[in-house]
Short mmCIF file of C-alpha atoms and ligand atoms in Angstrom, two decimals:
data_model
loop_
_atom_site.label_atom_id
_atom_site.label_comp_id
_atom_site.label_asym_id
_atom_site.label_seq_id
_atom_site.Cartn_x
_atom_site.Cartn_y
_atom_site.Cartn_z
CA UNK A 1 -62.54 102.30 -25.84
CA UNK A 2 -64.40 100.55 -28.38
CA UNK A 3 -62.88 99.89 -31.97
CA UNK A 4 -64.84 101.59 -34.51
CA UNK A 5 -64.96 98.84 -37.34
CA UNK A 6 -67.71 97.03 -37.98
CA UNK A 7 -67.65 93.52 -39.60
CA UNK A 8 -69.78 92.97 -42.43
CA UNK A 9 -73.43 92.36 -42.55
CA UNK A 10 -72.42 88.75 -43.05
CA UNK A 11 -69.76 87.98 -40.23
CA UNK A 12 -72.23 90.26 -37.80
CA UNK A 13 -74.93 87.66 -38.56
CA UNK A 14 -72.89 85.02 -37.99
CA UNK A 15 -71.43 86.65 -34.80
CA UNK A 16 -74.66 87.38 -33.03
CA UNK A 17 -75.81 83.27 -34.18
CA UNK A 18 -72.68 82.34 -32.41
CA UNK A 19 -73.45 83.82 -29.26
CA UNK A 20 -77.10 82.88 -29.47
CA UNK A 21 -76.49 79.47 -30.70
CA UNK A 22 -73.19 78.42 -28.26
CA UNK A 23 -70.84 78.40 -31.03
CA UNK A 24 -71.80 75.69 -33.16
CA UNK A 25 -74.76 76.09 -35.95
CA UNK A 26 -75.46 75.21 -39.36
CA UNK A 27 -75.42 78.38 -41.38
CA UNK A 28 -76.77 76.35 -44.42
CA UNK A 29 -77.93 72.99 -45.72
CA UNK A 30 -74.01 72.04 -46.20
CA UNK A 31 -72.08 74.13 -43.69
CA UNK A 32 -71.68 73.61 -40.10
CA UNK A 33 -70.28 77.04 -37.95
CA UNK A 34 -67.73 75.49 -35.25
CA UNK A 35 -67.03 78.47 -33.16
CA UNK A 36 -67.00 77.09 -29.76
CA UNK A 37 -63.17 76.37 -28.43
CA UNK A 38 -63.81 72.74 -27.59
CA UNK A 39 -65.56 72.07 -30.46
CA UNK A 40 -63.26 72.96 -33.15
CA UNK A 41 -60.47 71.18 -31.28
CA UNK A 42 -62.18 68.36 -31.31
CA UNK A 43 -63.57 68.57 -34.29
CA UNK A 44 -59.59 69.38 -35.93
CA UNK A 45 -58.41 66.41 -34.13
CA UNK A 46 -61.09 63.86 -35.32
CA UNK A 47 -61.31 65.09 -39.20
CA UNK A 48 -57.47 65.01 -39.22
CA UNK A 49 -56.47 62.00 -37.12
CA UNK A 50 -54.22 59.33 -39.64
CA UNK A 51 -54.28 61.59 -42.43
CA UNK A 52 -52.52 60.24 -45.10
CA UNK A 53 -51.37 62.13 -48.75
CA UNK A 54 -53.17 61.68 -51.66
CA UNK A 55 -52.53 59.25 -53.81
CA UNK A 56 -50.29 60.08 -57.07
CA UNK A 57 -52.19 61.04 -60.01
CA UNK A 58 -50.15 59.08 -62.00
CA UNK A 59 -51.66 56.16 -59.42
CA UNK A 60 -54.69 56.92 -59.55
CA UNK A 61 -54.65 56.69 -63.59
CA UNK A 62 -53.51 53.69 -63.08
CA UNK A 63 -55.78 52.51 -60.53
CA UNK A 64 -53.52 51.64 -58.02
CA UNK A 65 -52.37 52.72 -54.67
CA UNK A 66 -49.63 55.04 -53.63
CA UNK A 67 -46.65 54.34 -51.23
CA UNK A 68 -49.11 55.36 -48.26
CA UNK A 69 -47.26 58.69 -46.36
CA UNK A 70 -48.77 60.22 -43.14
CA UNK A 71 -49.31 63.81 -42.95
CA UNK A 72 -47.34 63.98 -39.84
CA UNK A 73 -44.37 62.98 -41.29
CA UNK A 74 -44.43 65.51 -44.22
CA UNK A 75 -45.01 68.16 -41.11
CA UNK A 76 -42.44 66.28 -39.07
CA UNK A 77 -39.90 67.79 -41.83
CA UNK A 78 -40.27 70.63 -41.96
CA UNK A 79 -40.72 71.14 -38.33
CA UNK A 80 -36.97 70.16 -37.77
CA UNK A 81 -36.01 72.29 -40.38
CA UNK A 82 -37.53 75.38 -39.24
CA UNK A 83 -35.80 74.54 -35.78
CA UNK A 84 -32.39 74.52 -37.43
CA UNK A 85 -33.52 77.63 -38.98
CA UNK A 86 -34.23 79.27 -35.53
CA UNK A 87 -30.96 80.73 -34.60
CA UNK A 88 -29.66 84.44 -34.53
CA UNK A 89 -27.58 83.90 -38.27
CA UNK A 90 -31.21 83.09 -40.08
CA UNK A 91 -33.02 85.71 -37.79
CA UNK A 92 -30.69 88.47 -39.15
CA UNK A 93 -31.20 87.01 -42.65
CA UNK A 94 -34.94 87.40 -42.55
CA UNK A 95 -34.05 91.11 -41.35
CA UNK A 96 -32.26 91.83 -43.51
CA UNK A 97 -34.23 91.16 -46.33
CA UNK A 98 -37.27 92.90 -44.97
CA UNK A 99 -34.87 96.08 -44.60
CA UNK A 100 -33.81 95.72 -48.03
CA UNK A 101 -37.29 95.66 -49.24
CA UNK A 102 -38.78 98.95 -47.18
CA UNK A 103 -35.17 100.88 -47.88
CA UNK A 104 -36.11 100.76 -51.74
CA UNK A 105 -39.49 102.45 -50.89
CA UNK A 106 -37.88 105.07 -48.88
CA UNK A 107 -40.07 108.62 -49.38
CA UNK A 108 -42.42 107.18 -51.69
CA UNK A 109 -46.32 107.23 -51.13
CA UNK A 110 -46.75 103.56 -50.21
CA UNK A 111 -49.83 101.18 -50.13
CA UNK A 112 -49.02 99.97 -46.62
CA UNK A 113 -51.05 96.46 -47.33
CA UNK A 114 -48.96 96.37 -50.86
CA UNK A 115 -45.92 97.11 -48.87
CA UNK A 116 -46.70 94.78 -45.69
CA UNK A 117 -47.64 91.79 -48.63
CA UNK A 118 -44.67 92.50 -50.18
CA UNK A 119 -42.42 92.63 -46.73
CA UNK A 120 -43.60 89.55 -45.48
CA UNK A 121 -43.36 87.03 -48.50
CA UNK A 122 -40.24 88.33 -50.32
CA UNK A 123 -38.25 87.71 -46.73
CA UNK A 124 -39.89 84.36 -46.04
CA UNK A 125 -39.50 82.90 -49.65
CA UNK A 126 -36.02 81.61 -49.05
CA UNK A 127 -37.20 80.02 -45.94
CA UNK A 128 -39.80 78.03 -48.15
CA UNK A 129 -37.64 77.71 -51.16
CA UNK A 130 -34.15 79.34 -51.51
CA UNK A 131 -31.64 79.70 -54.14
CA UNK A 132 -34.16 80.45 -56.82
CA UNK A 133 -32.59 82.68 -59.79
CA UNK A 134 -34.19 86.32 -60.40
CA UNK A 135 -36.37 85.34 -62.59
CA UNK A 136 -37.87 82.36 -60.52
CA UNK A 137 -38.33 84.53 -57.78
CA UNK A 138 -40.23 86.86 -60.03
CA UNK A 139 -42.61 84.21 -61.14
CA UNK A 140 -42.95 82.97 -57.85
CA UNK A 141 -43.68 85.94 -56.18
CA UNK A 142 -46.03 87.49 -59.10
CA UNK A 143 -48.03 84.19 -58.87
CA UNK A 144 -48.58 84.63 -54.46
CA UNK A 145 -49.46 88.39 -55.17
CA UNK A 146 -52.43 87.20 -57.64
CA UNK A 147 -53.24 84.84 -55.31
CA UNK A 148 -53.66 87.33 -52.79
CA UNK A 149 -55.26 89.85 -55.19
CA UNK A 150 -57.88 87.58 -55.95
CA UNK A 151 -58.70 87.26 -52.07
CA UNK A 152 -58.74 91.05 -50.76
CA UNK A 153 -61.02 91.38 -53.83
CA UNK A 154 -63.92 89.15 -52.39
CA UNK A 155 -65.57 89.55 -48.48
CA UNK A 156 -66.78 86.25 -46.92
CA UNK A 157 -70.44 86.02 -47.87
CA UNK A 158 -70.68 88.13 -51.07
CA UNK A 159 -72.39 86.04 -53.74
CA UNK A 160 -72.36 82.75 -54.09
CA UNK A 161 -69.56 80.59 -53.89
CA UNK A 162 -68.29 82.55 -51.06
CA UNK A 163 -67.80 79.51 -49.20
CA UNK A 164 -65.23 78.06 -51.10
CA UNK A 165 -62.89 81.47 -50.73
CA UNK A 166 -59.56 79.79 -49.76
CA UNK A 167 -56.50 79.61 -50.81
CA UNK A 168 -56.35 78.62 -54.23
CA UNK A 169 -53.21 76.31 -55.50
CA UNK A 170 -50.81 78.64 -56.13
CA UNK A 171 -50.64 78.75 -59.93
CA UNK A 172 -48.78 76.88 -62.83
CA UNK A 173 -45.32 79.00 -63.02
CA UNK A 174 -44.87 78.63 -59.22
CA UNK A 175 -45.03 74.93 -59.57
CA UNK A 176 -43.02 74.53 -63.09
CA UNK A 177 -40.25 76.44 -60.63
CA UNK A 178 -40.72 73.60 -57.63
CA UNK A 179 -40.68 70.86 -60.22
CA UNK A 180 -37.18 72.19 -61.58
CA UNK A 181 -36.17 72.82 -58.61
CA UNK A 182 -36.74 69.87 -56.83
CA UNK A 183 -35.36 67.96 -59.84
CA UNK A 184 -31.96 69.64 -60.11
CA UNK A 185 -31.15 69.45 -56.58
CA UNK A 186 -31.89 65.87 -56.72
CA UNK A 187 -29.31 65.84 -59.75
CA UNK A 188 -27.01 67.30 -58.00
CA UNK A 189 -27.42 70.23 -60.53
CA UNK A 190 -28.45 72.64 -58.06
CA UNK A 191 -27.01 73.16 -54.67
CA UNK A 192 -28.86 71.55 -51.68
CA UNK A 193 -30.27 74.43 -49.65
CA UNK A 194 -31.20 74.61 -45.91
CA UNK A 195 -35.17 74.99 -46.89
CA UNK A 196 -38.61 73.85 -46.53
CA UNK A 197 -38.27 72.10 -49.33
CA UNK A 198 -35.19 70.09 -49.30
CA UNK A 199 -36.03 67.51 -46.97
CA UNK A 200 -38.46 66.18 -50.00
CA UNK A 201 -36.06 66.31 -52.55
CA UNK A 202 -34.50 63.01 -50.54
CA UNK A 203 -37.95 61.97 -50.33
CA UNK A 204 -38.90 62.31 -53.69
CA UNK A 205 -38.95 57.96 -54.66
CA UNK A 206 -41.04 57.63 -52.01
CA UNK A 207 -43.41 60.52 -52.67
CA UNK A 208 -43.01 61.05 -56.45
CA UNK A 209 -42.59 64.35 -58.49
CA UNK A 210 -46.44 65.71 -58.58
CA UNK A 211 -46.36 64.47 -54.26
CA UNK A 212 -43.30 66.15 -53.59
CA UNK A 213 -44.61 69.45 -55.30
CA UNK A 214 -47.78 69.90 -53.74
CA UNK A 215 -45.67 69.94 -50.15
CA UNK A 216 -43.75 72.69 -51.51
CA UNK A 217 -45.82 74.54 -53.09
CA UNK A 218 -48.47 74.21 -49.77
CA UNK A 219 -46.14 76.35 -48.01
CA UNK A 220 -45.16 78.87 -50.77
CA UNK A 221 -49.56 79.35 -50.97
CA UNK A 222 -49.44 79.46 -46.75
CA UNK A 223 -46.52 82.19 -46.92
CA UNK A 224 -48.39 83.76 -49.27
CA UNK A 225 -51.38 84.83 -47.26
CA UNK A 226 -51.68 85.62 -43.56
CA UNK A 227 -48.28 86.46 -42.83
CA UNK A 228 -48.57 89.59 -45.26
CA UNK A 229 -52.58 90.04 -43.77
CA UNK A 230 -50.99 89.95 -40.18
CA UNK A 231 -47.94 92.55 -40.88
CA UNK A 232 -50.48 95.01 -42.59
CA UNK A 233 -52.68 94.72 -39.33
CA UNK A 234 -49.59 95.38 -37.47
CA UNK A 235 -48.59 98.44 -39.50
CA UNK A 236 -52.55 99.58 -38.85
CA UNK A 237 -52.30 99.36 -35.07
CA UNK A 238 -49.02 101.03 -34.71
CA UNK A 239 -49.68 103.84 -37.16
CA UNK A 240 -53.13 104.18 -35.52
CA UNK A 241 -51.73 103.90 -32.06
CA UNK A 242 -49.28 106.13 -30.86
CA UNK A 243 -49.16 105.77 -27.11
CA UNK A 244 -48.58 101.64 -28.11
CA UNK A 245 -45.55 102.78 -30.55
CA UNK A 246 -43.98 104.25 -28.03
CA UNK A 247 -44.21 102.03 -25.28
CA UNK A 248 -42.44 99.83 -28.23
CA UNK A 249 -40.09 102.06 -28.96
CA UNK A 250 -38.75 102.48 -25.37
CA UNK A 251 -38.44 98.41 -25.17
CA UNK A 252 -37.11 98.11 -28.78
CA UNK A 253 -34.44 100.43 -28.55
CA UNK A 254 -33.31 99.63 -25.75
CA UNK A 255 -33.23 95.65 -26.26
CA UNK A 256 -29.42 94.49 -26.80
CA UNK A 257 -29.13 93.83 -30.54
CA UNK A 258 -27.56 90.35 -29.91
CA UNK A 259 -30.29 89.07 -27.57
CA UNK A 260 -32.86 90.53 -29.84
CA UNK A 261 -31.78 88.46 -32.85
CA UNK A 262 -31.14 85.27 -30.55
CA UNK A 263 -34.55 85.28 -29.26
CA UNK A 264 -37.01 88.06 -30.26
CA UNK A 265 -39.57 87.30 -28.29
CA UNK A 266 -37.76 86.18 -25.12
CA UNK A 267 -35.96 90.08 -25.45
CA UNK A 268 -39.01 92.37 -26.22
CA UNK A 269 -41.94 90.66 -23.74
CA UNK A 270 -44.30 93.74 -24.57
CA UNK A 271 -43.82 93.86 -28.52
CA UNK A 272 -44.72 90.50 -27.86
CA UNK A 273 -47.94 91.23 -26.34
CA UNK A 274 -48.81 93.33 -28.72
CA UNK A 275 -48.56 91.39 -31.13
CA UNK A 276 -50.51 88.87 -29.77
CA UNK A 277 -53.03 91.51 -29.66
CA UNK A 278 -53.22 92.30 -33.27
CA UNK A 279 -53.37 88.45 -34.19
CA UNK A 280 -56.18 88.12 -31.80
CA UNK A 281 -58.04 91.00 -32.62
CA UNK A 282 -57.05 90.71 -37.00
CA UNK A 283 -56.59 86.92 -37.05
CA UNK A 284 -56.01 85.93 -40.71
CA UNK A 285 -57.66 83.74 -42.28
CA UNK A 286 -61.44 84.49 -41.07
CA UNK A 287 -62.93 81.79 -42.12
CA UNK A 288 -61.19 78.30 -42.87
CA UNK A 289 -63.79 75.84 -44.45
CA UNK A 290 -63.20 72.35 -44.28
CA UNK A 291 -65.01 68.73 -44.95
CA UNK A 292 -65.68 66.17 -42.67
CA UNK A 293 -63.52 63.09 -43.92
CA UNK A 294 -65.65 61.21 -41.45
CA UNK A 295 -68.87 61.13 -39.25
CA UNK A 296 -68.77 62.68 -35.98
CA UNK A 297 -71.06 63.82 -33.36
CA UNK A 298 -70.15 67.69 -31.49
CA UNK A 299 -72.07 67.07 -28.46
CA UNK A 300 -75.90 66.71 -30.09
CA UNK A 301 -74.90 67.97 -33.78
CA UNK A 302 -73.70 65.17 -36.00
CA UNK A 303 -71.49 65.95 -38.61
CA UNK A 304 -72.05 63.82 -41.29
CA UNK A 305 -68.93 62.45 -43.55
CA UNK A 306 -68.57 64.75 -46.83
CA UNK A 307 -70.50 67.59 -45.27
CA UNK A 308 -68.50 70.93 -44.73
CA UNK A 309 -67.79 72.39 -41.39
CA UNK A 310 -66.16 76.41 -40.81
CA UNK A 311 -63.11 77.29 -37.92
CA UNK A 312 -62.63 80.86 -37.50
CA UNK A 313 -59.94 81.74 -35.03
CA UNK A 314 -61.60 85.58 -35.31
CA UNK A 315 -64.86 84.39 -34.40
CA UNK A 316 -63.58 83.09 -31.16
CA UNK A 317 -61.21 86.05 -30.09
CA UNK A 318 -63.99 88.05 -30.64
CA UNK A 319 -66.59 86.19 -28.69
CA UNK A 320 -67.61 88.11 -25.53
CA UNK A 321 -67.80 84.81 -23.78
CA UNK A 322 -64.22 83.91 -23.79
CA UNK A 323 -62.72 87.40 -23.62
CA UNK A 324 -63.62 90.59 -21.14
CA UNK A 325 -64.14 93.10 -23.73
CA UNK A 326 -63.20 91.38 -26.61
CA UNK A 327 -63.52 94.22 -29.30
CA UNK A 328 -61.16 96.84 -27.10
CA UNK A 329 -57.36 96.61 -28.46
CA UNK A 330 -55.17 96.06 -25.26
CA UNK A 331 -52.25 93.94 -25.67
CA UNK A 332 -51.68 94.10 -21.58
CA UNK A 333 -54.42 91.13 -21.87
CA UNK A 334 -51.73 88.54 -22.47
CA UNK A 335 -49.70 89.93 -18.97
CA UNK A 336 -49.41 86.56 -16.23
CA UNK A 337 -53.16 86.71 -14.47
CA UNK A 338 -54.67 89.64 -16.40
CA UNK A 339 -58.16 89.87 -15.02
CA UNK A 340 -58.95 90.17 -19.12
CA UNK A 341 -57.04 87.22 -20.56
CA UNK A 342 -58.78 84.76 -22.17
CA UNK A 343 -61.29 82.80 -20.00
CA UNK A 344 -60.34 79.31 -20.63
CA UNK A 345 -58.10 76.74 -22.86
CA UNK A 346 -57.88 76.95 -26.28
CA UNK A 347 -59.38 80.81 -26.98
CA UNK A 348 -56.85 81.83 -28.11
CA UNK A 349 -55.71 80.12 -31.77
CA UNK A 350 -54.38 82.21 -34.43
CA UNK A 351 -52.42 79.29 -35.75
CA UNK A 352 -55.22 77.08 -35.98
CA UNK A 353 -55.52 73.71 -34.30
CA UNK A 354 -53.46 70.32 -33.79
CA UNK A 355 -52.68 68.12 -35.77
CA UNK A 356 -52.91 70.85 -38.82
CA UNK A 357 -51.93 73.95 -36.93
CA UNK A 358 -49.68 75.98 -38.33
CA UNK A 359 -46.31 75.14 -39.10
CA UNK A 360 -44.67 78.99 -39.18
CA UNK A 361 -46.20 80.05 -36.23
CA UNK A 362 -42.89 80.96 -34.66
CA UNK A 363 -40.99 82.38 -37.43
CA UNK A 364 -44.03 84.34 -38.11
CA UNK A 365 -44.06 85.77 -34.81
CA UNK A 366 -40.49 86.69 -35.09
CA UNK A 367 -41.29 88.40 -38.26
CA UNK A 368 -43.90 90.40 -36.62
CA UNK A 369 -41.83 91.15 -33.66
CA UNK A 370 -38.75 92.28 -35.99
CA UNK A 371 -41.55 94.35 -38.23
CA UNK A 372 -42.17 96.26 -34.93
CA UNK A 373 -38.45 97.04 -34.02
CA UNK A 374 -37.59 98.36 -37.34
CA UNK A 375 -40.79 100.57 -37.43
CA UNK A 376 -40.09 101.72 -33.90
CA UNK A 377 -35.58 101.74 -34.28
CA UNK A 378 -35.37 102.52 -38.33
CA UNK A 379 -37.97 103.88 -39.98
CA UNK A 380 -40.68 106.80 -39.24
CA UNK A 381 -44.50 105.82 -40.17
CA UNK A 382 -46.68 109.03 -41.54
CA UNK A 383 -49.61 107.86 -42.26
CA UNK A 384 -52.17 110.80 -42.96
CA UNK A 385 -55.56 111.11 -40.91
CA UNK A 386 -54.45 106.91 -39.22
CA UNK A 387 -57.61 107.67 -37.21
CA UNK A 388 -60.01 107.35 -40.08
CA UNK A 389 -58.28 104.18 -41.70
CA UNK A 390 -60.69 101.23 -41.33
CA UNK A 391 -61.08 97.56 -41.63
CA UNK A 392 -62.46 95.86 -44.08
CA UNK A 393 -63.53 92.13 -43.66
CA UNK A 394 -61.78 89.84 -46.78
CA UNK A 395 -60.61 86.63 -46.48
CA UNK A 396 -59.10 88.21 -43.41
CA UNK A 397 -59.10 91.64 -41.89
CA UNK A 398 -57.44 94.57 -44.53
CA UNK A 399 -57.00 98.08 -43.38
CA UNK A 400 -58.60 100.15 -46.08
CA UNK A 401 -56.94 103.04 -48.23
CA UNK A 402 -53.72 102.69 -45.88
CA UNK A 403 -51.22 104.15 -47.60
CA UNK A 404 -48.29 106.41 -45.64
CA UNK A 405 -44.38 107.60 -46.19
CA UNK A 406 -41.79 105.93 -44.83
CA UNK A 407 -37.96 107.69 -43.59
CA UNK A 408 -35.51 107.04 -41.75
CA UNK A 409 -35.00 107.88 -37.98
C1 HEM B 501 -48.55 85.49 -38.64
C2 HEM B 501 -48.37 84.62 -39.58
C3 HEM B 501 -49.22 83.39 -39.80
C4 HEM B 501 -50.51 83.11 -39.45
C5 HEM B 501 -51.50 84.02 -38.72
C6 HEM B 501 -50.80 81.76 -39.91
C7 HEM B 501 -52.02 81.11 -39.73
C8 HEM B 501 -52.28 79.82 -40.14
C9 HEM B 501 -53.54 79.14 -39.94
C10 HEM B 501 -54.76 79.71 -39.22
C11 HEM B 501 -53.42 77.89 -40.50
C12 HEM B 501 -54.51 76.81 -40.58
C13 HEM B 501 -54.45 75.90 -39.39
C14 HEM B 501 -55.61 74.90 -39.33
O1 HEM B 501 -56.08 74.45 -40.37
O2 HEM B 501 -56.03 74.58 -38.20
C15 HEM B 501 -52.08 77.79 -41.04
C16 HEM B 501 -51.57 76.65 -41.68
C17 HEM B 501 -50.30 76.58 -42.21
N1 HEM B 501 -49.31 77.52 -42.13
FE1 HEM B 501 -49.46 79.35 -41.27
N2 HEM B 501 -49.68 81.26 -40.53
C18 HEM B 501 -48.69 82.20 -40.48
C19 HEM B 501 -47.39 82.08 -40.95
C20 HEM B 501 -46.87 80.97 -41.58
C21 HEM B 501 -45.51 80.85 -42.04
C22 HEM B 501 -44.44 81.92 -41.88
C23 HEM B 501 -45.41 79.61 -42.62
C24 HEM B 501 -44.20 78.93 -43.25
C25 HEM B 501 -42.96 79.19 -42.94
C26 HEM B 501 -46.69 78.95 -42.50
C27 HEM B 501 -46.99 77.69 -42.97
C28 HEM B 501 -48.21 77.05 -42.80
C29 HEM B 501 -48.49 75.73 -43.34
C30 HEM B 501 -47.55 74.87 -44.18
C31 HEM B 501 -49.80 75.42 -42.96
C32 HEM B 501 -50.57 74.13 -43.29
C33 HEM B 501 -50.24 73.07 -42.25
C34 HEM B 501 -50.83 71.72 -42.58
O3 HEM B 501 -51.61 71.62 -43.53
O4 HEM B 501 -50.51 70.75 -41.89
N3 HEM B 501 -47.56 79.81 -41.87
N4 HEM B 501 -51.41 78.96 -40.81
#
C-alpha cells in the first residue's frame, strides 16, 4: 500500500535530484544537498571535529579570547545526566505528567498537533530545566509554542529565505528565566535540581553567564521542536491505523507495568518498531542547514569553507535506494533480517549524526513508546474521517486539520 501524501513541489524536486544526482547536489549557488548516507556522515564528522564554544560576548567586546571549552564536554554533561535520569522513578515522572496534561482535555474537541506539542514539551521541561515557579513555566513554555508556531507556518522552499528556516533562539523571557535560574542555584538561593542544566551552574566561572545560557536554553529550543512533531506523527499513524493499534494494544496491555517503566523499549519490542517506523517515515526536522566551518572535498564536490551544506534524515529514509519500498508504512521493517530493512549503515538517522547527534534520542523514544501505551491502555482516540487526514511538509512533517476526542477506556 502506498501512502497517499505527497511532499511538496519543492521536497519532490529535490527528491527526484537526489536519486538522479546520487545524493549529493548543489540546489543553488550557496547550498550543497548531502543526501547520500556516507556523505553526510562524513561530512557531520569533518564540519564538527574540535568544535569549540563561542567566545563570550563580553570577550569579544573586549577583543580577547575566551576560556576555550570543547563542545564535547558541554555534551559530555548532559549525557551523564540524562543516564542518571534513565531509571523507572524519572520514567514514571515523565508519565505522569503527560497523563496529567491529556486528563485535563478529557471530551474536548482537541487539535491533536496542539495537543501532541503540548504533551511532549510540558513533560520534558523539567528534564531540561526543573523547579521553575508557575509563572516561569508559563513564559517558558509560551515562548517554545511561538517558536513552533512560527515553523508549522512556513514549508521548506516557500519564498525566499526558506533556507534559513531553523530553529530560532528561543526568545528573551525564556532566557531572562535561565539567567535567574542559573544564578540562584549558584547562590544557593534556589535548590540544585537533577537537570540538564545544573551541571553548568558549577561550570558557570569557566563558561560565564551569557555561555552557560545558550547551553540551556539549546536544549529548551531542541525540546521544543521535534519531539512534539514526532508525537503528533505518532498520534496520525495510530489514529489512521487501526490494525497497528491493536497489535499495540495486545503488547501494551499486557507488558508488566514494572518492566515497562524500567525499560520501555526492552518490554514492548513491537511499539518499538513502530515507532521507529513513524520516525523514519515523519523524521523531524526535514531539512537541517548547516555551514562548512572548513574546506572539504565529498568524493569530487568540494565544499568550500563558509558555504552552506543541507542533512535531511527524511530525504534518506525515503530514498528508494536504501529502503525496499520506502514510502509504504510497515514497522515489521526494523524485525532481525527483514528482507526490507534498510540496505546498508547509516540509513537510518532520525537523531542526526556524530559528533552533534542528538542528545534526547533515548528519552525521546521512551516518550514515544509511553505516548503509545497510554493511547492503547488509557485513553480512546476518535478521530473523525482519520483516513482523509494528510501531511503537510513544514519544517517537518504535520498532519493537517487533525483534531479528535479523547476518553477514557
Ligand atoms: C523524537 C524526538 C527527537 C528527535 C526526532 C530529535 C532529533 C534531533 C536531530 C535530527 C538533531 C540534529 C542532529 C544533527 O545536527 O546531526 C537533534 C539535536 C539535538 N537534540 Fe534532539 N530530537 C528529539 C528529542 C530530543 C530531546 C527529548 C532532547 C533533550 C532532552 C533533545 C536534545 C537535542 C539537543 C541538545 C540537540 C543538539 C545537540 C548538539 O548540538 O550537540 N532532542 N535532535
Amino acid at each position: 500500500m502506498t501512502t497517499p501524501h505527497h511532499p511538496t513541489d519543492f521536497l519532490q524536486d529535490l527528491r527526484t535530484r537526489s536519486a538522479a544526482e546520487g545524493g549529493v547536489f548543489w540546489i543553488n549557488d550557496d547550498l550543497l544537498a548531502v543526501f547520500e548516507p556516507d556523505a553526510a556522515r562524513r561530512v557531520s564528522a569533518a564540519n564538527w571535529q574540535g568544535l569549540l564554544m563561542s567566545d563570550r560576548f563580553v570577550d569579544i567586546v573586549r577583543r580577547r579570547g575566551s576560556t576555550q571549552v570543547p563542545w564535547s564536554r558541554v555534551r559530555a554533561e548532559w549525557r551523564t545526566q540524562l543516564h542518571s535520569l534513565a531509571t523507572a522513578e524519572h520514567h514514571t515522572g515523565l508519565i505522569t505528567r503527560m497523563e496529567r496534561i491529556i486528563d485535563a482535555r478529557l471530551g474536548d474537541d482537541v487539535d491533536l498537533v496542539l495537543l501532541a506539542q503540548d504533551v511532549a514539551v510540558r513533560a520534558l521541561l523539567p528534564i531540561a530545566l526543573s523547579g521553575l515557579t508557575a509563572g516561569e513555566t508559563a513564559s517558558v513554555v509560551q515562548d517554545l509554542d511561538q517558536q513552533l508556531m512560527r515553523l508549522i507556518d512556513r514549508s521548506p522552499g516557500s519564498g525566499p529565505g526558506w533556507h534559513r528556516l531553523r530553529f530560532a533562539a528561543v526568545q528573551f523571557r525564556t532566557g531572562l528565566v535561565v539567567r535567574r535560574v542559573l544564578r540562584e542555584r549558584a547562590a544557593g538561593l534556589r535548590a540544585r535540581e537533577r537537570d540538564l542544566a545544573d551541571p553548568f551552574v558549577d561550570l558557570l566561572p569557566e563558561l560565564g553567564m551569557d555561555r552557560a545560557v545558550d547551553v540551556v536554553t539549546a536544549v529548551l529550543t531542541a525540546i521544543g521542536g521535534p519531539p512534539g512533531a514526532a508525537a503528533a506523527s505518532v498520534l496520525y499513524e495510530l489514529a489512521r491505523r487501526p490494525e497497528w493499534a491493536r497489535r499495540l494494544t495486545v503488547e501494551l496491555a499486557g507488558a508488566d507495568p514494572d518492566e515497562f517503566r524500567a525499560a520501555p523499549v526492552k518490554a514492548a519490542p513491537v511499539t518499538h518498531r513502530f515507532v521507529k517506523e513513524v520516525l523514519r517515515m515523519w523524521s523531524p526536522p526535514l531539512l537541517l542547514m548547516r555551514r562548512a566551518r572548513t574546506s572539504f572535498d565529498l568524493g569530487g564536490t568540494t565544499l568550500e569553507e563558509g558555504r552552506g551544506y543541507v542533512l535531511s534524515p527524511h530525504m534518506i529514509h525515503r530514498d528508494h535506494r536504501f529502503w525496499y519500498a520506502a514510502d509504504v508504512f510497515d514497522p515489521d521493517r526494523f524485525l532481525p533480517g527483514a528482507p526490507h530493512g534498510p540496505l546498508g549503515r547509516g540509513c537510518y538517522v532520525p537523531f542526526g549524526w556524530a559528533p552533534k547527534k542528538c542528545i534526547g534520542a533515548d528519552i525521546g523514544t521512551v516518550q514515544l513508546i509511553a505516548l503509545c501505551h497510554l493511547m492503547c491502555t488509557r485513553y480512546r482516540l476518535v478521530v473523525p474521517a482519520a483516513e482523509h487526514v494528510t501531511m503537510a511538509y513544514r519544517f517537518a512533517p504535520v498532519p493537517q486539520k487533525f483534531h479528535g476526542e479523547l476518553t477514557l477506556r
